[in-house]
């Protein structure tokens, strides 16, 4: 096949908090004998996902094979960031045999696929497949929009209201570009939730797609790697709300970084994060808490009002400070208010 001499690239897309990083960690731990590289597109200035993945680096995917793009959405920084990063990976003494790209939860995948047609890299890499992750519980509850129930009620009462929120467009574009959809956190959703999420995804998909339920990011790598989809040559089958546009509006979303010192009561801060998510419609909070008297840093991952926290690794030589990335739609970002809510 024409793609045999090209390095395959798997694009991992999905809504905020769907479990992309957890899936990539699983792939890194089960590389199928291949030398991997990972490109992380972080939305915001704190490279939380990159740090998590670098802590899992090994001989199959050494730290130098894990690259971070933190200057904005990958589809808007193609020439400045993406192409040079891919070229840098391919120039390594031991070039990767498979590249995995984790897109920002807010990124549209189709403009990224178009980037693979750039002359500098087209003959050297190919999109092996696009894997879309969808949080089964969140999708079943309509959490990919700020208040989907209210929107649906409004739409039902007024047939003229057929426009969609930015979040739902992102979700639909990610599904439309996918070769396989992984329903994550299916254990939290239960059978009824998984069935509802599956039905919603099937209704949005432009063609029949494999939809698999997984938990904790565990899936046989042979199922999602080696698809040979050559997605960059198949763009017509992957419709987007933004077809015909050169870019998309990132002004719909905004992120801020909240920094503070060591925290005496981490549970109080977690409670503050959950309350803030509810009152301000915050989409995502992620980062680290420096807990007084604890040698380990506390990793925090919050999606809406659902929060998970755990001590992940020692601080080592890193400065002991609490750093949280807060992501919301533009109108819901009030920097002073968020700092006050968090006690910063």
mmCIF file of C-alpha atoms in Angstrom:
data_model
loop_
_atom_site.group_PDB
_atom_site.id
_atom_site.type_symbol
_atom_site.label_atom_id
_atom_site.label_comp_id
_atom_site.label_asym_id
_atom_site.label_seq_id
_atom_site.Cartn_x
_atom_site.Cartn_y
_atom_site.Cartn_z
ATOM 1 C CA UNK A 1 0.000 0.000 0.000
ATOM 2 C CA UNK A 2 1.036 3.604 -0.591
ATOM 3 C CA UNK A 3 0.861 4.318 3.145
ATOM 4 C CA UNK A 4 3.393 1.668 4.141
ATOM 5 C CA UNK A 5 6.325 4.071 3.979
ATOM 6 C CA UNK A 6 4.494 6.764 5.913
ATOM 7 C CA UNK A 7 4.439 7.125 9.682
ATOM 8 C CA UNK A 8 0.862 6.496 10.865
ATOM 9 C CA UNK A 9 -0.749 9.117 13.087
ATOM 10 C CA UNK A 10 -3.735 8.510 15.339
ATOM 11 C CA UNK A 11 -5.756 11.588 16.265
ATOM 12 C CA UNK A 12 -7.475 11.347 19.649
ATOM 13 C CA UNK A 13 -10.331 13.834 19.870
ATOM 14 C CA UNK A 14 -13.228 14.273 22.232
ATOM 15 C CA UNK A 15 -15.041 16.617 24.527
ATOM 16 C CA UNK A 16 -13.470 18.074 27.653
ATOM 17 C CA UNK A 17 -12.750 15.464 30.292
ATOM 18 C CA UNK A 18 -13.745 12.530 28.121
ATOM 19 C CA UNK A 19 -10.597 10.606 29.073
ATOM 20 C CA UNK A 20 -8.162 11.256 26.218
ATOM 21 C CA UNK A 21 -5.105 11.417 28.446
ATOM 22 C CA UNK A 22 -6.110 8.235 30.284
ATOM 23 C CA UNK A 23 -6.478 6.417 26.953
ATOM 24 C CA UNK A 24 -3.061 7.604 25.757
ATOM 25 C CA UNK A 25 -1.455 6.463 29.000
ATOM 26 C CA UNK A 26 -2.930 3.012 28.344
ATOM 27 C CA UNK A 27 -1.565 3.008 24.792
ATOM 28 C CA UNK A 28 1.865 4.051 26.071
ATOM 29 C CA UNK A 29 1.815 1.138 28.500
ATOM 30 C CA UNK A 30 0.747 -1.250 25.718
ATOM 31 C CA UNK A 31 2.725 -0.103 22.661
ATOM 32 C CA UNK A 32 2.475 -3.401 20.751
ATOM 33 C CA UNK A 33 6.233 -3.386 20.231
ATOM 34 C CA UNK A 34 6.177 -0.004 18.489
ATOM 35 C CA UNK A 35 8.145 3.138 19.282
ATOM 36 C CA UNK A 36 5.536 5.828 19.984
ATOM 37 C CA UNK A 37 5.492 9.611 20.044
ATOM 38 C CA UNK A 38 2.782 11.799 21.539
ATOM 39 C CA UNK A 39 1.774 15.361 20.666
ATOM 40 C CA UNK A 40 -0.391 17.104 23.275
ATOM 41 C CA UNK A 41 -2.368 20.216 22.341
ATOM 42 C CA UNK A 42 -3.097 21.911 25.671
ATOM 43 C CA UNK A 43 -5.802 24.612 25.799
ATOM 44 C CA UNK A 44 -4.418 27.069 28.321
ATOM 45 C CA UNK A 45 -0.903 27.754 29.537
ATOM 46 C CA UNK A 46 -0.370 25.004 32.105
ATOM 47 C CA UNK A 47 0.747 21.750 30.504
ATOM 48 C CA UNK A 48 -1.120 19.432 32.854
ATOM 49 C CA UNK A 49 -1.794 16.678 30.307
ATOM 50 C CA UNK A 50 1.793 16.770 29.068
ATOM 51 C CA UNK A 51 3.105 16.413 32.620
ATOM 52 C CA UNK A 52 0.849 13.429 33.238
ATOM 53 C CA UNK A 53 2.053 11.673 30.090
ATOM 54 C CA UNK A 54 5.730 12.486 30.669
ATOM 55 C CA UNK A 55 5.460 10.824 34.068
ATOM 56 C CA UNK A 56 4.615 7.611 32.157
ATOM 57 C CA UNK A 57 7.496 7.841 29.689
ATOM 58 C CA UNK A 58 9.528 4.688 29.082
ATOM 59 C CA UNK A 59 11.783 3.206 26.389
ATOM 60 C CA UNK A 60 8.812 2.705 24.031
ATOM 61 C CA UNK A 61 7.876 6.372 24.373
ATOM 62 C CA UNK A 62 10.732 8.371 25.973
ATOM 63 C CA UNK A 63 10.154 11.861 27.338
ATOM 64 C CA UNK A 64 11.744 13.493 24.279
ATOM 65 C CA UNK A 65 9.010 11.852 22.155
ATOM 66 C CA UNK A 66 6.290 13.712 24.069
ATOM 67 C CA UNK A 67 5.708 17.184 22.639
ATOM 68 C CA UNK A 68 3.374 19.908 23.892
ATOM 69 C CA UNK A 69 1.678 22.567 21.790
ATOM 70 C CA UNK A 70 0.488 25.204 24.253
ATOM 71 C CA UNK A 71 0.073 28.244 21.998
ATOM 72 C CA UNK A 72 -3.569 27.677 21.151
ATOM 73 C CA UNK A 73 -5.809 25.280 19.295
ATOM 74 C CA UNK A 74 -3.797 22.999 17.024
ATOM 75 C CA UNK A 75 -5.924 23.746 13.963
ATOM 76 C CA UNK A 76 -5.052 27.454 14.177
ATOM 77 C CA UNK A 77 -1.309 27.060 14.721
ATOM 78 C CA UNK A 78 -0.525 24.592 11.939
ATOM 79 C CA UNK A 79 2.348 26.442 10.299
ATOM 80 C CA UNK A 80 3.869 27.847 13.488
ATOM 81 C CA UNK A 81 3.580 24.850 15.782
ATOM 82 C CA UNK A 82 2.202 21.656 14.312
ATOM 83 C CA UNK A 83 4.349 21.223 11.196
ATOM 84 C CA UNK A 84 7.659 22.043 12.984
ATOM 85 C CA UNK A 85 6.758 19.660 15.815
ATOM 86 C CA UNK A 86 6.034 16.781 13.426
ATOM 87 C CA UNK A 87 9.272 17.482 11.551
ATOM 88 C CA UNK A 88 11.169 17.529 14.842
ATOM 89 C CA UNK A 89 9.754 14.128 15.801
ATOM 90 C CA UNK A 90 10.585 12.627 12.420
ATOM 91 C CA UNK A 91 14.159 13.965 12.704
ATOM 92 C CA UNK A 92 14.857 12.125 15.976
ATOM 93 C CA UNK A 93 17.704 9.567 15.789
ATOM 94 C CA UNK A 94 15.118 6.876 16.527
ATOM 95 C CA UNK A 95 12.117 8.142 14.612
ATOM 96 C CA UNK A 96 8.731 7.122 16.032
ATOM 97 C CA UNK A 97 6.858 4.279 14.373
ATOM 98 C CA UNK A 98 3.469 5.651 15.373
ATOM 99 C CA UNK A 99 2.442 9.174 16.452
ATOM 100 C CA UNK A 100 -0.532 9.878 18.709
ATOM 101 C CA UNK A 101 -2.032 13.370 18.783
ATOM 102 C CA UNK A 102 -4.223 14.442 21.686
ATOM 103 C CA UNK A 103 -6.250 17.437 20.551
ATOM 104 C CA UNK A 104 -7.666 20.062 22.870
ATOM 105 C CA UNK A 105 -11.190 19.269 23.998
ATOM 106 C CA UNK A 106 -12.281 22.406 22.154
ATOM 107 C CA UNK A 107 -10.532 21.636 18.877
ATOM 108 C CA UNK A 108 -12.280 20.820 15.632
ATOM 109 C CA UNK A 109 -10.514 17.821 14.086
ATOM 110 C CA UNK A 110 -11.181 18.500 10.409
ATOM 111 C CA UNK A 111 -8.822 21.496 10.015
ATOM 112 C CA UNK A 112 -6.124 19.325 11.599
ATOM 113 C CA UNK A 113 -6.757 16.578 9.038
ATOM 114 C CA UNK A 114 -6.363 19.173 6.284
ATOM 115 C CA UNK A 115 -2.922 20.004 7.673
ATOM 116 C CA UNK A 116 -1.708 16.547 6.684
ATOM 117 C CA UNK A 117 -1.936 17.715 3.077
ATOM 118 C CA UNK A 118 0.878 20.219 3.627
ATOM 119 C CA UNK A 119 3.706 19.481 1.133
ATOM 120 C CA UNK A 120 6.353 19.403 3.877
ATOM 121 C CA UNK A 121 4.828 16.357 5.541
ATOM 122 C CA UNK A 122 2.280 14.797 3.171
ATOM 123 C CA UNK A 123 4.662 12.206 1.765
ATOM 124 C CA UNK A 124 5.936 11.209 5.195
ATOM 125 C CA UNK A 125 2.902 10.783 7.486
ATOM 126 C CA UNK A 126 -0.718 9.669 7.178
ATOM 127 C CA UNK A 127 -3.758 9.762 9.454
ATOM 128 C CA UNK A 128 -4.146 6.151 10.522
ATOM 129 C CA UNK A 129 -7.456 6.991 12.168
ATOM 130 C CA UNK A 130 -9.471 9.489 14.185
ATOM 131 C CA UNK A 131 -10.658 8.195 17.553
ATOM 132 C CA UNK A 132 -13.404 10.252 19.199
ATOM 133 C CA UNK A 133 -13.975 9.841 22.909
ATOM 134 C CA UNK A 134 -17.347 10.650 24.410
ATOM 135 C CA UNK A 135 -18.096 10.577 28.129
ATOM 136 C CA UNK A 136 -21.099 8.241 28.213
ATOM 137 C CA UNK A 137 -22.561 9.741 31.379
ATOM 138 C CA UNK A 138 -22.096 13.335 30.213
ATOM 139 C CA UNK A 139 -23.494 12.674 26.741
ATOM 140 C CA UNK A 140 -26.500 10.835 28.163
ATOM 141 C CA UNK A 141 -27.175 13.833 30.414
ATOM 142 C CA UNK A 142 -26.534 16.390 27.667
ATOM 143 C CA UNK A 143 -23.499 17.844 29.406
ATOM 144 C CA UNK A 144 -21.758 18.867 26.184
ATOM 145 C CA UNK A 145 -23.824 22.050 26.326
ATOM 146 C CA UNK A 146 -24.112 24.520 29.234
ATOM 147 C CA UNK A 147 -27.785 23.637 29.866
ATOM 148 C CA UNK A 148 -29.024 21.315 27.170
ATOM 149 C CA UNK A 149 -32.342 20.634 28.897
ATOM 150 C CA UNK A 150 -33.206 24.328 28.852
ATOM 151 C CA UNK A 151 -32.098 24.634 25.231
ATOM 152 C CA UNK A 152 -34.203 21.634 24.221
ATOM 153 C CA UNK A 153 -37.221 23.051 26.043
ATOM 154 C CA UNK A 154 -36.765 26.375 24.271
ATOM 155 C CA UNK A 155 -36.413 24.662 20.919
ATOM 156 C CA UNK A 156 -39.523 22.575 21.502
ATOM 157 C CA UNK A 157 -41.535 25.685 22.330
ATOM 158 C CA UNK A 158 -40.323 27.642 19.306
ATOM 159 C CA UNK A 159 -39.698 25.859 16.019
ATOM 160 C CA UNK A 160 -37.676 28.793 14.730
ATOM 161 C CA UNK A 161 -34.919 28.140 17.261
ATOM 162 C CA UNK A 162 -32.763 25.705 15.298
ATOM 163 C CA UNK A 163 -29.344 27.162 16.053
ATOM 164 C CA UNK A 164 -26.972 25.206 18.234
ATOM 165 C CA UNK A 165 -24.583 26.128 20.994
ATOM 166 C CA UNK A 166 -20.838 26.170 20.227
ATOM 167 C CA UNK A 167 -20.293 23.116 22.436
ATOM 168 C CA UNK A 168 -22.771 20.974 20.579
ATOM 169 C CA UNK A 169 -21.151 21.960 17.284
ATOM 170 C CA UNK A 170 -17.757 20.903 18.602
ATOM 171 C CA UNK A 171 -19.217 17.592 19.751
ATOM 172 C CA UNK A 172 -20.900 16.905 16.407
ATOM 173 C CA UNK A 173 -17.802 17.833 14.413
ATOM 174 C CA UNK A 174 -15.703 15.438 16.477
ATOM 175 C CA UNK A 175 -18.168 12.594 15.931
ATOM 176 C CA UNK A 176 -18.417 13.398 12.214
ATOM 177 C CA UNK A 177 -14.651 13.136 11.769
ATOM 178 C CA UNK A 178 -14.269 9.879 13.691
ATOM 179 C CA UNK A 179 -13.427 6.398 12.467
ATOM 180 C CA UNK A 180 -14.254 4.869 15.862
ATOM 181 C CA UNK A 181 -16.115 6.325 18.850
ATOM 182 C CA UNK A 182 -15.166 5.213 22.351
ATOM 183 C CA UNK A 183 -17.817 5.677 25.038
ATOM 184 C CA UNK A 184 -15.739 6.298 28.145
ATOM 185 C CA UNK A 185 -16.692 6.010 31.819
ATOM 186 C CA UNK A 186 -19.421 3.598 30.820
ATOM 187 C CA UNK A 187 -19.321 2.133 34.330
ATOM 188 C CA UNK A 188 -20.573 5.450 35.702
ATOM 189 C CA UNK A 189 -23.316 5.788 33.091
ATOM 190 C CA UNK A 190 -24.867 2.341 33.584
ATOM 191 C CA UNK A 191 -26.595 0.335 30.865
ATOM 192 C CA UNK A 192 -29.385 2.871 30.374
ATOM 193 C CA UNK A 193 -26.960 5.788 30.135
ATOM 194 C CA UNK A 194 -24.709 3.962 27.680
ATOM 195 C CA UNK A 195 -27.690 3.079 25.504
ATOM 196 C CA UNK A 196 -28.886 6.679 25.480
ATOM 197 C CA UNK A 197 -25.417 8.034 24.683
ATOM 198 C CA UNK A 198 -24.993 5.484 21.905
ATOM 199 C CA UNK A 199 -28.331 6.486 20.369
ATOM 200 C CA UNK A 200 -27.398 10.177 20.479
ATOM 201 C CA UNK A 201 -24.063 9.538 18.796
ATOM 202 C CA UNK A 202 -25.627 7.329 16.129
ATOM 203 C CA UNK A 203 -28.103 10.126 15.394
ATOM 204 C CA UNK A 204 -25.273 12.645 14.919
ATOM 205 C CA UNK A 205 -22.880 10.440 12.934
ATOM 206 C CA UNK A 206 -22.911 11.043 9.155
ATOM 207 C CA UNK A 207 -22.224 7.342 8.549
ATOM 208 C CA UNK A 208 -22.307 4.126 10.537
ATOM 209 C CA UNK A 209 -19.458 4.104 13.051
ATOM 210 C CA UNK A 210 -18.163 1.462 15.456
ATOM 211 C CA UNK A 211 -19.065 2.574 18.996
ATOM 212 C CA UNK A 212 -17.290 0.791 21.846
ATOM 213 C CA UNK A 213 -17.849 1.159 25.590
ATOM 214 C CA UNK A 214 -14.711 1.351 27.734
ATOM 215 C CA UNK A 215 -13.766 2.172 31.330
ATOM 216 C CA UNK A 216 -10.527 3.665 32.701
ATOM 217 C CA UNK A 217 -9.175 4.085 29.169
ATOM 218 C CA UNK A 218 -8.694 0.340 28.687
ATOM 219 C CA UNK A 219 -9.147 -0.884 25.116
ATOM 220 C CA UNK A 220 -7.164 -3.365 23.043
ATOM 221 C CA UNK A 221 -4.727 -1.178 21.047
ATOM 222 C CA UNK A 222 -5.234 -3.455 18.037
ATOM 223 C CA UNK A 223 -8.806 -2.172 17.834
ATOM 224 C CA UNK A 224 -7.910 1.513 17.424
ATOM 225 C CA UNK A 225 -4.383 1.475 15.954
ATOM 226 C CA UNK A 226 -3.528 0.244 12.468
ATOM 227 C CA UNK A 227 -6.828 1.341 10.892
ATOM 228 C CA UNK A 228 -5.059 2.653 7.744
ATOM 229 C CA UNK A 229 -7.928 5.095 7.232
ATOM 230 C CA UNK A 230 -5.829 7.712 5.372
ATOM 231 C CA UNK A 231 -8.337 10.204 6.729
ATOM 232 C CA UNK A 232 -6.613 13.137 5.026
ATOM 233 C CA UNK A 233 -7.822 11.673 1.693
ATOM 234 C CA UNK A 234 -11.367 11.113 2.994
ATOM 235 C CA UNK A 235 -12.416 14.598 4.083
ATOM 236 C CA UNK A 236 -15.636 14.684 2.063
ATOM 237 C CA UNK A 237 -17.031 11.856 4.183
ATOM 238 C CA UNK A 238 -16.330 13.856 7.353
ATOM 239 C CA UNK A 239 -18.661 16.872 7.251
ATOM 240 C CA UNK A 240 -18.185 19.843 9.570
ATOM 241 C CA UNK A 241 -20.344 22.760 10.657
ATOM 242 C CA UNK A 242 -17.411 24.909 9.604
ATOM 243 C CA UNK A 243 -16.870 23.597 6.070
ATOM 244 C CA UNK A 244 -16.112 26.536 3.811
ATOM 245 C CA UNK A 245 -14.629 28.584 6.645
ATOM 246 C CA UNK A 246 -10.905 29.090 7.119
ATOM 247 C CA UNK A 247 -11.101 28.930 10.857
ATOM 248 C CA UNK A 248 -13.514 28.751 13.753
ATOM 249 C CA UNK A 249 -14.310 31.089 16.581
ATOM 250 C CA UNK A 250 -12.163 30.362 19.606
ATOM 251 C CA UNK A 251 -13.573 33.510 21.165
ATOM 252 C CA UNK A 252 -16.478 31.311 22.279
ATOM 253 C CA UNK A 253 -14.138 29.829 24.894
ATOM 254 C CA UNK A 254 -11.597 31.219 27.297
ATOM 255 C CA UNK A 255 -9.192 29.800 29.845
ATOM 256 C CA UNK A 256 -7.457 31.368 32.821
ATOM 257 C CA UNK A 257 -4.805 30.019 35.157
ATOM 258 C CA UNK A 258 -5.364 30.465 38.882
ATOM 259 C CA UNK A 259 -2.229 30.226 41.029
ATOM 260 C CA UNK A 260 -1.961 30.217 44.807
ATOM 261 C CA UNK A 261 0.346 28.881 47.468
ATOM 262 C CA UNK A 262 0.069 25.735 49.525
ATOM 263 C CA UNK A 263 -3.418 24.754 50.665
ATOM 264 C CA UNK A 264 -4.185 23.614 54.214
ATOM 265 C CA UNK A 265 -7.597 22.078 53.422
ATOM 266 C CA UNK A 266 -7.701 20.491 49.944
ATOM 267 C CA UNK A 267 -11.285 19.279 50.477
ATOM 268 C CA UNK A 268 -12.429 22.859 50.962
ATOM 269 C CA UNK A 269 -10.800 23.850 47.665
ATOM 270 C CA UNK A 270 -12.414 20.874 45.906
ATOM 271 C CA UNK A 271 -15.814 21.935 47.293
ATOM 272 C CA UNK A 272 -15.168 25.471 46.050
ATOM 273 C CA UNK A 273 -14.355 24.145 42.552
ATOM 274 C CA UNK A 274 -17.603 22.135 42.440
ATOM 275 C CA UNK A 275 -19.693 25.092 43.647
ATOM 276 C CA UNK A 276 -18.002 27.418 41.151
ATOM 277 C CA UNK A 277 -18.686 24.981 38.297
ATOM 278 C CA UNK A 278 -22.372 25.099 39.170
ATOM 279 C CA UNK A 279 -22.794 28.838 39.708
ATOM 280 C CA UNK A 280 -20.594 29.990 36.805
ATOM 281 C CA UNK A 281 -21.174 27.171 34.261
ATOM 282 C CA UNK A 282 -17.478 26.265 34.250
ATOM 283 C CA UNK A 283 -16.728 23.493 31.766
ATOM 284 C CA UNK A 284 -13.414 22.216 33.014
ATOM 285 C CA UNK A 285 -10.932 22.676 35.846
ATOM 286 C CA UNK A 286 -7.627 20.812 35.880
ATOM 287 C CA UNK A 287 -4.313 21.224 37.570
ATOM 288 C CA UNK A 288 -2.429 20.542 40.789
ATOM 289 C CA UNK A 289 -2.942 21.406 44.455
ATOM 290 C CA UNK A 290 0.046 21.852 46.757
ATOM 291 C CA UNK A 291 -1.176 20.469 50.096
ATOM 292 C CA UNK A 292 0.587 21.640 53.260
ATOM 293 C CA UNK A 293 2.721 18.905 54.785
ATOM 294 C CA UNK A 294 2.291 16.497 51.848
ATOM 295 C CA UNK A 295 5.298 15.544 49.667
ATOM 296 C CA UNK A 296 2.996 14.488 46.801
ATOM 297 C CA UNK A 297 1.163 16.856 44.494
ATOM 298 C CA UNK A 298 -2.615 16.440 44.200
ATOM 299 C CA UNK A 299 -3.912 16.118 40.635
ATOM 300 C CA UNK A 300 -7.389 17.603 40.130
ATOM 301 C CA UNK A 301 -9.595 16.862 37.122
ATOM 302 C CA UNK A 302 -13.096 18.369 37.087
ATOM 303 C CA UNK A 303 -15.735 18.189 34.360
ATOM 304 C CA UNK A 304 -18.657 20.398 35.296
ATOM 305 C CA UNK A 305 -19.603 19.480 38.855
ATOM 306 C CA UNK A 306 -17.890 16.081 38.740
ATOM 307 C CA UNK A 307 -14.426 16.175 40.292
ATOM 308 C CA UNK A 308 -11.705 13.581 40.761
ATOM 309 C CA UNK A 309 -8.606 14.217 42.851
ATOM 310 C CA UNK A 310 -5.637 12.031 43.708
ATOM 311 C CA UNK A 311 -2.005 12.335 44.754
ATOM 312 C CA UNK A 312 -0.080 11.427 41.609
ATOM 313 C CA UNK A 313 3.663 11.984 42.214
ATOM 314 C CA UNK A 314 6.205 13.790 44.424
ATOM 315 C CA UNK A 315 6.876 17.457 43.744
ATOM 316 C CA UNK A 316 10.561 16.767 43.359
ATOM 317 C CA UNK A 317 12.357 19.917 42.192
ATOM 318 C CA UNK A 318 9.175 21.600 40.965
ATOM 319 C CA UNK A 319 8.032 24.686 42.909
ATOM 320 C CA UNK A 320 5.316 23.804 45.392
ATOM 321 C CA UNK A 321 2.367 25.904 44.252
ATOM 322 C CA UNK A 322 -1.283 25.331 43.463
ATOM 323 C CA UNK A 323 -2.067 25.890 39.797
ATOM 324 C CA UNK A 324 -5.501 25.369 38.217
ATOM 325 C CA UNK A 325 -6.602 25.886 34.603
ATOM 326 C CA UNK A 326 -10.250 27.024 34.392
ATOM 327 C CA UNK A 327 -12.033 26.724 31.010
ATOM 328 C CA UNK A 328 -15.489 28.100 30.219
ATOM 329 C CA UNK A 329 -17.431 29.787 27.480
ATOM 330 C CA UNK A 330 -16.289 33.365 27.076
ATOM 331 C CA UNK A 331 -19.271 34.999 28.793
ATOM 332 C CA UNK A 332 -18.806 32.829 31.894
ATOM 333 C CA UNK A 333 -15.184 33.823 32.570
ATOM 334 C CA UNK A 334 -15.027 36.413 35.352
ATOM 335 C CA UNK A 335 -11.409 36.400 36.462
ATOM 336 C CA UNK A 336 -11.928 38.302 39.705
ATOM 337 C CA UNK A 337 -15.000 36.270 40.599
ATOM 338 C CA UNK A 338 -13.276 32.949 39.905
ATOM 339 C CA UNK A 339 -10.292 33.938 42.039
ATOM 340 C CA UNK A 340 -12.666 34.919 44.845
ATOM 341 C CA UNK A 341 -14.635 31.670 44.526
ATOM 342 C CA UNK A 342 -11.442 29.662 44.860
ATOM 343 C CA UNK A 343 -10.039 31.777 47.684
ATOM 344 C CA UNK A 344 -7.031 32.777 45.614
#
